[in-house]
Short mmCIF file of C-alpha atoms in Angstrom, two decimals:
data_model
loop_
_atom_site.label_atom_id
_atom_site.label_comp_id
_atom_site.label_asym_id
_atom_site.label_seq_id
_atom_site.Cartn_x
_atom_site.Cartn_y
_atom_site.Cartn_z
CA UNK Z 15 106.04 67.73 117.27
CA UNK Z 16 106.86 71.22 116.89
CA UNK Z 17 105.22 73.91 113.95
CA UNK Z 18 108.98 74.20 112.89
CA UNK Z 19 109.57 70.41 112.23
CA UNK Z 20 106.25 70.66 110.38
CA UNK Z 21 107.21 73.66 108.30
CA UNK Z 22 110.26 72.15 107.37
CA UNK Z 23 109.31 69.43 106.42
CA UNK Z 24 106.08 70.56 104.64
CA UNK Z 25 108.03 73.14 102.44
CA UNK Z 26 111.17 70.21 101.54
CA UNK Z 27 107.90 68.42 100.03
CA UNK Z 28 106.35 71.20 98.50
CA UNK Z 29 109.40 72.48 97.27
CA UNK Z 30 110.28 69.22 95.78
CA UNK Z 31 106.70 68.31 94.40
CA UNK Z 32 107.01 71.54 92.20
CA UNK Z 33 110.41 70.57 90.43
CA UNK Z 34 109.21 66.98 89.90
CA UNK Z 35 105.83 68.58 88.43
CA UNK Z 36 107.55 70.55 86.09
CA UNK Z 37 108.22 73.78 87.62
CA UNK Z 38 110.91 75.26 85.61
CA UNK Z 39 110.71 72.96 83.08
CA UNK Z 40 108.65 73.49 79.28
CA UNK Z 41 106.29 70.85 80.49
CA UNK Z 42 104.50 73.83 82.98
CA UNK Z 43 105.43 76.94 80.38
CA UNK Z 44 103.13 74.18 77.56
CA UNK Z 45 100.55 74.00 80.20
CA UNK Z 46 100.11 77.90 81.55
CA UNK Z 47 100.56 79.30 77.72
CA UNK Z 48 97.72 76.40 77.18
CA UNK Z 49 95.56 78.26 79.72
CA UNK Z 50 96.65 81.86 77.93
CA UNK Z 51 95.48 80.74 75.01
CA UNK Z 52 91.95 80.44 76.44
CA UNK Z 53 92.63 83.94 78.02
CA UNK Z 54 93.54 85.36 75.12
CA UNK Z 55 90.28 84.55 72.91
CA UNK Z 56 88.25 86.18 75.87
CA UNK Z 57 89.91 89.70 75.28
CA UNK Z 58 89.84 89.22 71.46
CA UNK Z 59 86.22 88.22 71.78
CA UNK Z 60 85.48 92.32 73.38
CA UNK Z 61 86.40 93.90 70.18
CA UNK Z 62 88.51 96.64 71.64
CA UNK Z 63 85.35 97.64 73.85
CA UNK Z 64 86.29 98.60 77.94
CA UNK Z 65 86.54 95.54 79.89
CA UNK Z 66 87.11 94.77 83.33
CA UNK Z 67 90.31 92.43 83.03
CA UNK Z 68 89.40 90.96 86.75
CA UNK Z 69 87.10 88.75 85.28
CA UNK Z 70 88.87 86.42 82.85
CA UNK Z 71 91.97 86.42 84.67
CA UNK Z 72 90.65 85.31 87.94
CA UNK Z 73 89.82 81.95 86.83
CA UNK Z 74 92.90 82.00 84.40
CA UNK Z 75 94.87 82.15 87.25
CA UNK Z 76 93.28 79.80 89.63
CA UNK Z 77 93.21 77.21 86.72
CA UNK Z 78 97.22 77.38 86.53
CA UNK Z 79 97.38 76.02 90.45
CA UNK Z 80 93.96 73.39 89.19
CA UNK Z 81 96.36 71.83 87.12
CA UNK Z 82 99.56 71.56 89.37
CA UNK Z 83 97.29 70.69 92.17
CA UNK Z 84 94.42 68.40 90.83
CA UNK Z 85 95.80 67.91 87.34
CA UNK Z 86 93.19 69.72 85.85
CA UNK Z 87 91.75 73.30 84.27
CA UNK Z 88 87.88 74.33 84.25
CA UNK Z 89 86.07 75.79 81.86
CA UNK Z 90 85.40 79.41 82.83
CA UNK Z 91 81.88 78.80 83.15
CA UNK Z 92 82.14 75.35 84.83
CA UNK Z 93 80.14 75.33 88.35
CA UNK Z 94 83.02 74.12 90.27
CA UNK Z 95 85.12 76.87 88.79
CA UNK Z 96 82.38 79.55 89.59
CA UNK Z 97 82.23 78.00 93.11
CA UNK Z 98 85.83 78.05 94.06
CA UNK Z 99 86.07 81.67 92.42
CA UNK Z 100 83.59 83.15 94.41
CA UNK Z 101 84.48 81.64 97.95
CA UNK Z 102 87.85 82.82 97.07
CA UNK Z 103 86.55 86.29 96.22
CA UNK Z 104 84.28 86.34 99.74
CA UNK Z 105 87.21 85.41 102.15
CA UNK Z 106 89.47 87.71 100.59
CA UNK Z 107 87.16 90.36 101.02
CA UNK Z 108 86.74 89.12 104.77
CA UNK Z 109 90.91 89.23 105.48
CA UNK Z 110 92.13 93.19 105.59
CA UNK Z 111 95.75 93.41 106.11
CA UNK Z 112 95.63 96.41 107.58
CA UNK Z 113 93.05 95.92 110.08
CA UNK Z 114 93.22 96.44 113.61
CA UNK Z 115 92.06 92.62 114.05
CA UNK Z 116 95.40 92.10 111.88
CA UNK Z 117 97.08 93.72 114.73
CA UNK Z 118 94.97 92.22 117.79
CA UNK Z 119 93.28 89.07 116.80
CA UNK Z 120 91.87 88.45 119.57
CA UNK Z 121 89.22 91.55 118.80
CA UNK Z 122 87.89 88.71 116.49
CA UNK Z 123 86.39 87.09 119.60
CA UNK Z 124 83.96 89.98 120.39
CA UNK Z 125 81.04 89.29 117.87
CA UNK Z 126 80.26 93.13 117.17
CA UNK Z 127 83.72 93.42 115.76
CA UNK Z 128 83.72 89.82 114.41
CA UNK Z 129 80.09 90.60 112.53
CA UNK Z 130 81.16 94.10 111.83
CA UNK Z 131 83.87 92.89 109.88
CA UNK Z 132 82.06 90.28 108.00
CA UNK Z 133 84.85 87.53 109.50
CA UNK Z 134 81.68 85.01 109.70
CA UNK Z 135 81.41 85.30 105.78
CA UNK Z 136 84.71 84.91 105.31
CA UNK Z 137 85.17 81.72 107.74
CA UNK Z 138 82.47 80.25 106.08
CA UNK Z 139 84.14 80.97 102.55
CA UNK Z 140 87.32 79.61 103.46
CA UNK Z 141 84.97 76.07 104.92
CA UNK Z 142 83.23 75.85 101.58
CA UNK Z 143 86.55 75.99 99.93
CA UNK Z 144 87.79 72.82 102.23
CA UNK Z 145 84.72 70.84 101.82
CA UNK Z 146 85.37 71.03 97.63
CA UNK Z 147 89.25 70.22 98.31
CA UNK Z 148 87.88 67.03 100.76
CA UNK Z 149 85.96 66.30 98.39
CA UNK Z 150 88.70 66.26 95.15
CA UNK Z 151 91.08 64.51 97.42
CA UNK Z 152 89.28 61.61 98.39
CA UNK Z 153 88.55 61.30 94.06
CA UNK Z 154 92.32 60.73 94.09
CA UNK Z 155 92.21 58.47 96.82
CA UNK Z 156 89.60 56.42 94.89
CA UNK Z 157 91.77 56.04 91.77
CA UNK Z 158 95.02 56.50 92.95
CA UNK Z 159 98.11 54.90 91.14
CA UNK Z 160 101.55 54.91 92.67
CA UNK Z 161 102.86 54.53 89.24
CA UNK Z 162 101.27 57.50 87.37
CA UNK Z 163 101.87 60.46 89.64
CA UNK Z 164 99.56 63.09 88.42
CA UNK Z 165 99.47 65.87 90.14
CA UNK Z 166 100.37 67.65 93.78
CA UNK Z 167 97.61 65.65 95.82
CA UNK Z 168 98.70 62.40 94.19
CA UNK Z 169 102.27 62.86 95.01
CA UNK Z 170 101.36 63.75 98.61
CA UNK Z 171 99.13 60.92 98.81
CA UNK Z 172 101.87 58.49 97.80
CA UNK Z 173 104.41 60.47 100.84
CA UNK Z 174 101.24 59.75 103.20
CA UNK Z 175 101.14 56.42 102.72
CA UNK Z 176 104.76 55.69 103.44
CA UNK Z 177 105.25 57.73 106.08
CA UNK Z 178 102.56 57.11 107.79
CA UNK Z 179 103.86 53.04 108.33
CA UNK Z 180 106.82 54.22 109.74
CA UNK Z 181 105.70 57.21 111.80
CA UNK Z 182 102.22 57.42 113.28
CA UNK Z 183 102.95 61.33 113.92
CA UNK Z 184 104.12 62.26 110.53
CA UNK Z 185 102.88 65.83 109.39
CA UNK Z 186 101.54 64.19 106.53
CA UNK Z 187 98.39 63.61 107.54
CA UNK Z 188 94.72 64.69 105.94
CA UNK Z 189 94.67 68.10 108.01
CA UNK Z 190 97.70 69.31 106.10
CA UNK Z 191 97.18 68.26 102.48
CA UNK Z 192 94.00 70.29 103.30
CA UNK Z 193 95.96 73.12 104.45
CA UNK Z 194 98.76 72.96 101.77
CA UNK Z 195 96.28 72.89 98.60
CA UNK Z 196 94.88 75.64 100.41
CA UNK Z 197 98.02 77.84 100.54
CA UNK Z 198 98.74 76.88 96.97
CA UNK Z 199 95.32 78.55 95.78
CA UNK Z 200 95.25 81.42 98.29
CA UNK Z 201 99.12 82.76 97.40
CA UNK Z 202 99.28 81.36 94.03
CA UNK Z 203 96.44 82.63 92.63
CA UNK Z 204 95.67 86.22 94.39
CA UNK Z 205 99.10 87.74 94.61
CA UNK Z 206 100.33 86.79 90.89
CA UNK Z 207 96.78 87.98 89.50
CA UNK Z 208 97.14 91.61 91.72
CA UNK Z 209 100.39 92.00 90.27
CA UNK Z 210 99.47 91.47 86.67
CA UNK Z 211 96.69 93.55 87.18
CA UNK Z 212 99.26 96.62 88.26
CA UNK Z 213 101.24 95.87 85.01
CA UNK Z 214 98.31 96.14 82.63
CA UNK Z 215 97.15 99.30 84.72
CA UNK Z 216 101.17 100.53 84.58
CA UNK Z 217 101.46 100.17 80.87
CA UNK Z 218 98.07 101.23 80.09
CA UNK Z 219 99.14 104.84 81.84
CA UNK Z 220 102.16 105.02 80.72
CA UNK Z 221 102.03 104.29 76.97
CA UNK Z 222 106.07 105.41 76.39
CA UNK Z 223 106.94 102.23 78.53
CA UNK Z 224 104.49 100.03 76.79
CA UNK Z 225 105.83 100.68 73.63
CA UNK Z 226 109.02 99.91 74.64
CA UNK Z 227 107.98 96.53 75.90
CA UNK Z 228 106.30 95.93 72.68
CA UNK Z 229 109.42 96.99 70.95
CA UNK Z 230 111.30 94.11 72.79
CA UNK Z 231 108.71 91.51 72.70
CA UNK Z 232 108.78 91.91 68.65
CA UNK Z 233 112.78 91.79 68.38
CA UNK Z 234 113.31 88.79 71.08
CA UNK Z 235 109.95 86.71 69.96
CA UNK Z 236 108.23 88.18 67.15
CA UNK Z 237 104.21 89.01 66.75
CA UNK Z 238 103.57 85.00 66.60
CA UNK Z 239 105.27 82.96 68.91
CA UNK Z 240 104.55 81.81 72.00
CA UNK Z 241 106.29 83.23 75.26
CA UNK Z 242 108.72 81.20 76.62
CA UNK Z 243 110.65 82.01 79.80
CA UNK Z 244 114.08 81.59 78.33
CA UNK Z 245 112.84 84.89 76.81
CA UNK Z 246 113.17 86.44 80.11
CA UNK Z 247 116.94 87.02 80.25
CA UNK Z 248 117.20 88.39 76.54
CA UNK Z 249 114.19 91.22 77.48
CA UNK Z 250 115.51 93.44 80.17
CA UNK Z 251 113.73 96.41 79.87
CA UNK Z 252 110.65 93.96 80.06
CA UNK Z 253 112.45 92.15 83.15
CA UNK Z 254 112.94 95.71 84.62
CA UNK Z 255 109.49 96.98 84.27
CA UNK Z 256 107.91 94.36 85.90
CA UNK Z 257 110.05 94.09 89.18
CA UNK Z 258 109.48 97.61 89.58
CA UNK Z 259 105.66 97.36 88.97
CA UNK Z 260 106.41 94.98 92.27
CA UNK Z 261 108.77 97.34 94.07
CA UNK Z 262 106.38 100.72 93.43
CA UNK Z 263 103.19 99.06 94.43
CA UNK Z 264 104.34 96.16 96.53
CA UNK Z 265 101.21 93.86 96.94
CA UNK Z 266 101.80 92.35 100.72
CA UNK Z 267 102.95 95.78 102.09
CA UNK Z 268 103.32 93.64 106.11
CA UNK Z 269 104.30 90.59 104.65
CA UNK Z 270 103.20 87.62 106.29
CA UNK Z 271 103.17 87.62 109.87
CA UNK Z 272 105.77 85.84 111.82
CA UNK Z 273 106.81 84.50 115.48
CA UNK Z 274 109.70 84.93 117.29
CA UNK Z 275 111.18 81.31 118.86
CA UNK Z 276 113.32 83.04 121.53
CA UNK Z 277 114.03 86.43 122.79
CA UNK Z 278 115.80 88.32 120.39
CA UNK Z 279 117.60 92.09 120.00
CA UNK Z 280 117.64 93.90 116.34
CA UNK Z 281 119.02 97.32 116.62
CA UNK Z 282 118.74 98.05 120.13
CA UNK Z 283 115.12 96.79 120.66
CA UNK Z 284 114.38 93.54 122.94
CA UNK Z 285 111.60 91.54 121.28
CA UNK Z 286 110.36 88.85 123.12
CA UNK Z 287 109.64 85.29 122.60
CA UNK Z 288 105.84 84.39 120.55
CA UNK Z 289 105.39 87.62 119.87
CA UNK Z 290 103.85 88.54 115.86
CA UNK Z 291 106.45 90.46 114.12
CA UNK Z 292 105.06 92.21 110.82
CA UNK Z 293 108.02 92.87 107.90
CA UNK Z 294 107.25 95.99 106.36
CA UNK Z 295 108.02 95.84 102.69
CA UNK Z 296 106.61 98.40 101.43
CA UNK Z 297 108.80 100.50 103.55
CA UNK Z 298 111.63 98.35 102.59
CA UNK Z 299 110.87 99.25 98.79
CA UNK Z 300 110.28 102.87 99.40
CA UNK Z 301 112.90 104.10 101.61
CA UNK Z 302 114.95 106.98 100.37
CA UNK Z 303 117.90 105.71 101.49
CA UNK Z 304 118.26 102.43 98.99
CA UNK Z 305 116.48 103.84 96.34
CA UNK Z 306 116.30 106.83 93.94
CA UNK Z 307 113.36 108.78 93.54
CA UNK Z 308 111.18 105.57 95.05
CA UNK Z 309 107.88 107.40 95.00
CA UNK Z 310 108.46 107.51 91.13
CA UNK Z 311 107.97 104.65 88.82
CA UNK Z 312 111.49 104.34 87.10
CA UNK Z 313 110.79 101.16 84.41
CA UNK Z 314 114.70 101.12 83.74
CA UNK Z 315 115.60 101.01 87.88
CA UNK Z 316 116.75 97.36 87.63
CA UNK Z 317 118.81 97.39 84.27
CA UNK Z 318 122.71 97.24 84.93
CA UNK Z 319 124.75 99.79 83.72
CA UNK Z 320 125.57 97.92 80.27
CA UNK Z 321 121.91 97.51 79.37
CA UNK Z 322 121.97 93.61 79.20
CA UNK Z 323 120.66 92.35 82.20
CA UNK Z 324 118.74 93.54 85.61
CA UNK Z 325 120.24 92.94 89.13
CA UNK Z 326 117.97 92.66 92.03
CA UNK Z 327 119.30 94.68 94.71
CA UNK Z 328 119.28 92.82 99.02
CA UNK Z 329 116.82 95.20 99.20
CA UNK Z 330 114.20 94.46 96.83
CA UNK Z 331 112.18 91.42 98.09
CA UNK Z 332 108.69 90.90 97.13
CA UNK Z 333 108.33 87.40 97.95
CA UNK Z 334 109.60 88.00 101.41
CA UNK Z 335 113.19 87.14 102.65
CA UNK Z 336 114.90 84.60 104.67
CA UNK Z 337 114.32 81.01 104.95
CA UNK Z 338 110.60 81.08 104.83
CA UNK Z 339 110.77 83.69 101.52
CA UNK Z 340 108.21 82.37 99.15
CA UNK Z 341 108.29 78.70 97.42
CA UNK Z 342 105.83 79.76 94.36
CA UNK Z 343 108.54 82.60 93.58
CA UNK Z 344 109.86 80.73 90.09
CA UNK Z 345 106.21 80.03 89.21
CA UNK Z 346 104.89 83.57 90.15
CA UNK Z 347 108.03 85.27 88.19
CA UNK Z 348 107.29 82.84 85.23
CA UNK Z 349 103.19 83.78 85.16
CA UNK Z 350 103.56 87.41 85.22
CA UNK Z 351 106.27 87.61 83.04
CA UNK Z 352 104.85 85.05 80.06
CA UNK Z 353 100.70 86.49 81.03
CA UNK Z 354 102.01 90.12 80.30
CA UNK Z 355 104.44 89.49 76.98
CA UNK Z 356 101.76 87.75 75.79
CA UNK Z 357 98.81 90.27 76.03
CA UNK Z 358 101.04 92.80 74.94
CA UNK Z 359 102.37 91.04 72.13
CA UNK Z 360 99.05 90.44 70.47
CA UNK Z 361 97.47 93.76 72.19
CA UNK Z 362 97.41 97.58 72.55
CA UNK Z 363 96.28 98.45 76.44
CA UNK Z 364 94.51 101.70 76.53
CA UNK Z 365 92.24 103.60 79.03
CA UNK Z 366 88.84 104.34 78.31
CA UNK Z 367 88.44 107.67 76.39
CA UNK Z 368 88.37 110.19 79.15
CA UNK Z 369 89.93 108.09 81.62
CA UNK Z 370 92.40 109.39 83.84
CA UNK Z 371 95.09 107.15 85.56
CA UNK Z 372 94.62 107.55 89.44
CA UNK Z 373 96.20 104.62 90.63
CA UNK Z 374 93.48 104.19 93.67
CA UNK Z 375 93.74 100.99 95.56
CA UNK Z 376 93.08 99.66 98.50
CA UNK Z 377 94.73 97.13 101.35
CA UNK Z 378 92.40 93.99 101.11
CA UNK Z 379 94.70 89.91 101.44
CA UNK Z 380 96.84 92.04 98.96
CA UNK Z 381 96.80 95.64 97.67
CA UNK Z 382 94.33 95.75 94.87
CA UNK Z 383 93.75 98.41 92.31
CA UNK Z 384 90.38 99.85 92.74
CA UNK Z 385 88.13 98.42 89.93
CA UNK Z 386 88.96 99.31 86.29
CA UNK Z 387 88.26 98.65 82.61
CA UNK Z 388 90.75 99.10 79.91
CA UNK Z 389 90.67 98.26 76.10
CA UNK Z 390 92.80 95.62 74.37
CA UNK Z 391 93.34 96.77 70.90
CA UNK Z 392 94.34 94.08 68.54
CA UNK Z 393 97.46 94.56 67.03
CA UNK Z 394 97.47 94.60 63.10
#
């Protein structure tokens, strides 16, 4: 059986799994504005004093895929939570995009460079994180009901178990529900949590376009209710601001790496059969020749001419393109858009006095603003 059959297949179920769990639907918007909630009363709690905004939102984030995945949220301070956070955090830190193991893996197999780039730590991060899924899953396992579906393990459980009758070399097998809650966590939770972290950062430095967000969030839902994605298609200035927070400072710059099946020619160049073929987004989103201006952060660049909607151009594609694009794309758009209405509906994002927007960052699993603290001033 071939990685294609087992991609296809895979991503039908995971694609599938999502809709029936609510993706889309006001049963997930109830559950992530649930988890906001708790967010929320974590800035409020800092009285307007600098904070680093990392903190709270990394296990705010992570807890919206604990709850699609194993049906659950943690407290903040729960052990398991602080466990999975900080494995997380260490083989992140271990996977640069940008270097040269990236771009010949097989420099991983010398240990000076292998030790020299901490990949050890990060290995060892990314077993601890398996052991604590094997460990959740077989919980399921134990009180697993075919009738009450409660989550993403459950449902692949229940696949398992038919498939596996009437094909002993299904891909659903223990291996890849590993692997699968694994890529849930590692692109659901990093890359929507770097890209809310730009939009605070954006709106904190440019306090003209936060006001006009704030503007829109108070005509379209008011200072008191809840976010709800519907809200989406009546904000887009909003809408606009945040796609080009993801065009300006595109968070997988090379994509994900990919493999050619057969020999291939794109514009005049022969590429080869299993060779790694990086997309290059960031070049994509910054070329001079698709967009206006691109070094410059334009909050309006999406907006038709009419001022009612935003159009995404062929060439703006954050979450990748073609038939392996991203499946969390609804989910991600859905998070980022209801996580930033919502702190700026109940807050005022300001710098530090003194503090001078650099916009410093640096190529890690995505491309992360360096460390900062803002203020969250509570709106009157």
């Amino acid at each position: 059986m071939n990685d294609v059959h087992k991609w296809r297949e895979q991503r039908r179920f995971v694609l599938q799994s999502m809709r029936d769990l609510g993706l889309g639907k006001t049963q997930t918007e109830r559950e992530i504005m649930d988890e906001i909630h708790h967010f929320l009363d974590i800035l409020r709690d800092h009285n307007g004093t600098p904070m680093d905004l990392y903190k709270p939102l990394t296990p705010s984030m992570s807890n919206n895929i604990c709850t699609l995945v194993f049906g659950k949220r943690y407290e903040y301070e729960d052990p398991d939570r602080v466990f999975l956070d900080e494995n997380f955090e260490m083989g992140i830190e271990g996977f640069d995009q940008t270097s040269i193991a990236g771009f010949f893996p097989w420099l991983l197999k010398i240990p000076v460079v292998s030790n020299f780039m901490a990949i050890d730590q990060a290995v060892q991060a990314f077993q601890n994180i398996k052991t604590f899924f094997k460990a959740v899953i077989t919980k399921h396992r134990d009180t697993f009901d075919p009738k009450n579906m409660r989550d993403f393990i459950d449902r692949f459980i229940n696949e398992q178990n038919s498939k596996q009758h009437k094909d002993p070399n299904t891909t659903f097998n223990d291996d890849t529900l590993v692997g699968n809650v694994l890529d849930l966590f590692s692109a659901g939770s990093e890359t929507v949590r770097t890209s809310i972290m730009w939009c605070i950062y954006v709106a904190a430095a440019f306090p003209q376009h936060q006001e006009k967000v704030k503007e829109e969030i108070l005509e379209v839902m008011g200072p008191d209710r809840d976010a709800e994605y519907q809200d989406l298609k009546s904000m887009p200035f909003t809408q606009s601001f945040i796609l080009e927070v993801m065009r300006w400072k595109t968070i997988i710059p090379l994509n994900v790496p990919r493999c050619t099946l057969s020999d291939a020619k794109i514009c005049g160049y022969n590429i080869p059969k299993n060779v790694t073929v990086l997309f290059n987004l960031w070049n994509a989103h910054h070329d001079p020749n698709y967009w206006t201006d691109p070094e410059s952060f334009i909050p309006d660049r999406f907006i038709t001419k009419d001022g009612k909607s935003v159009s995404r151009p062929a060439h703006f594609m954050p979450f990748s393109a073609g038939k392996r694009v991203c499946p969390g794309e609804p989910m991600a758009i859905m998070e980022m858009f209801i996580y930033f209405t919502s702190i700026l509906q109940k807050f005022q994002v300001v710098f530090p006095n003194g503090y001078k927007p650099t916009f410093q960052a640096a190529m890690k699993a995505t491309y992360r603003l360096d460390p900062y603290k803002v203020r969250f001033l509570a709106r009157s």
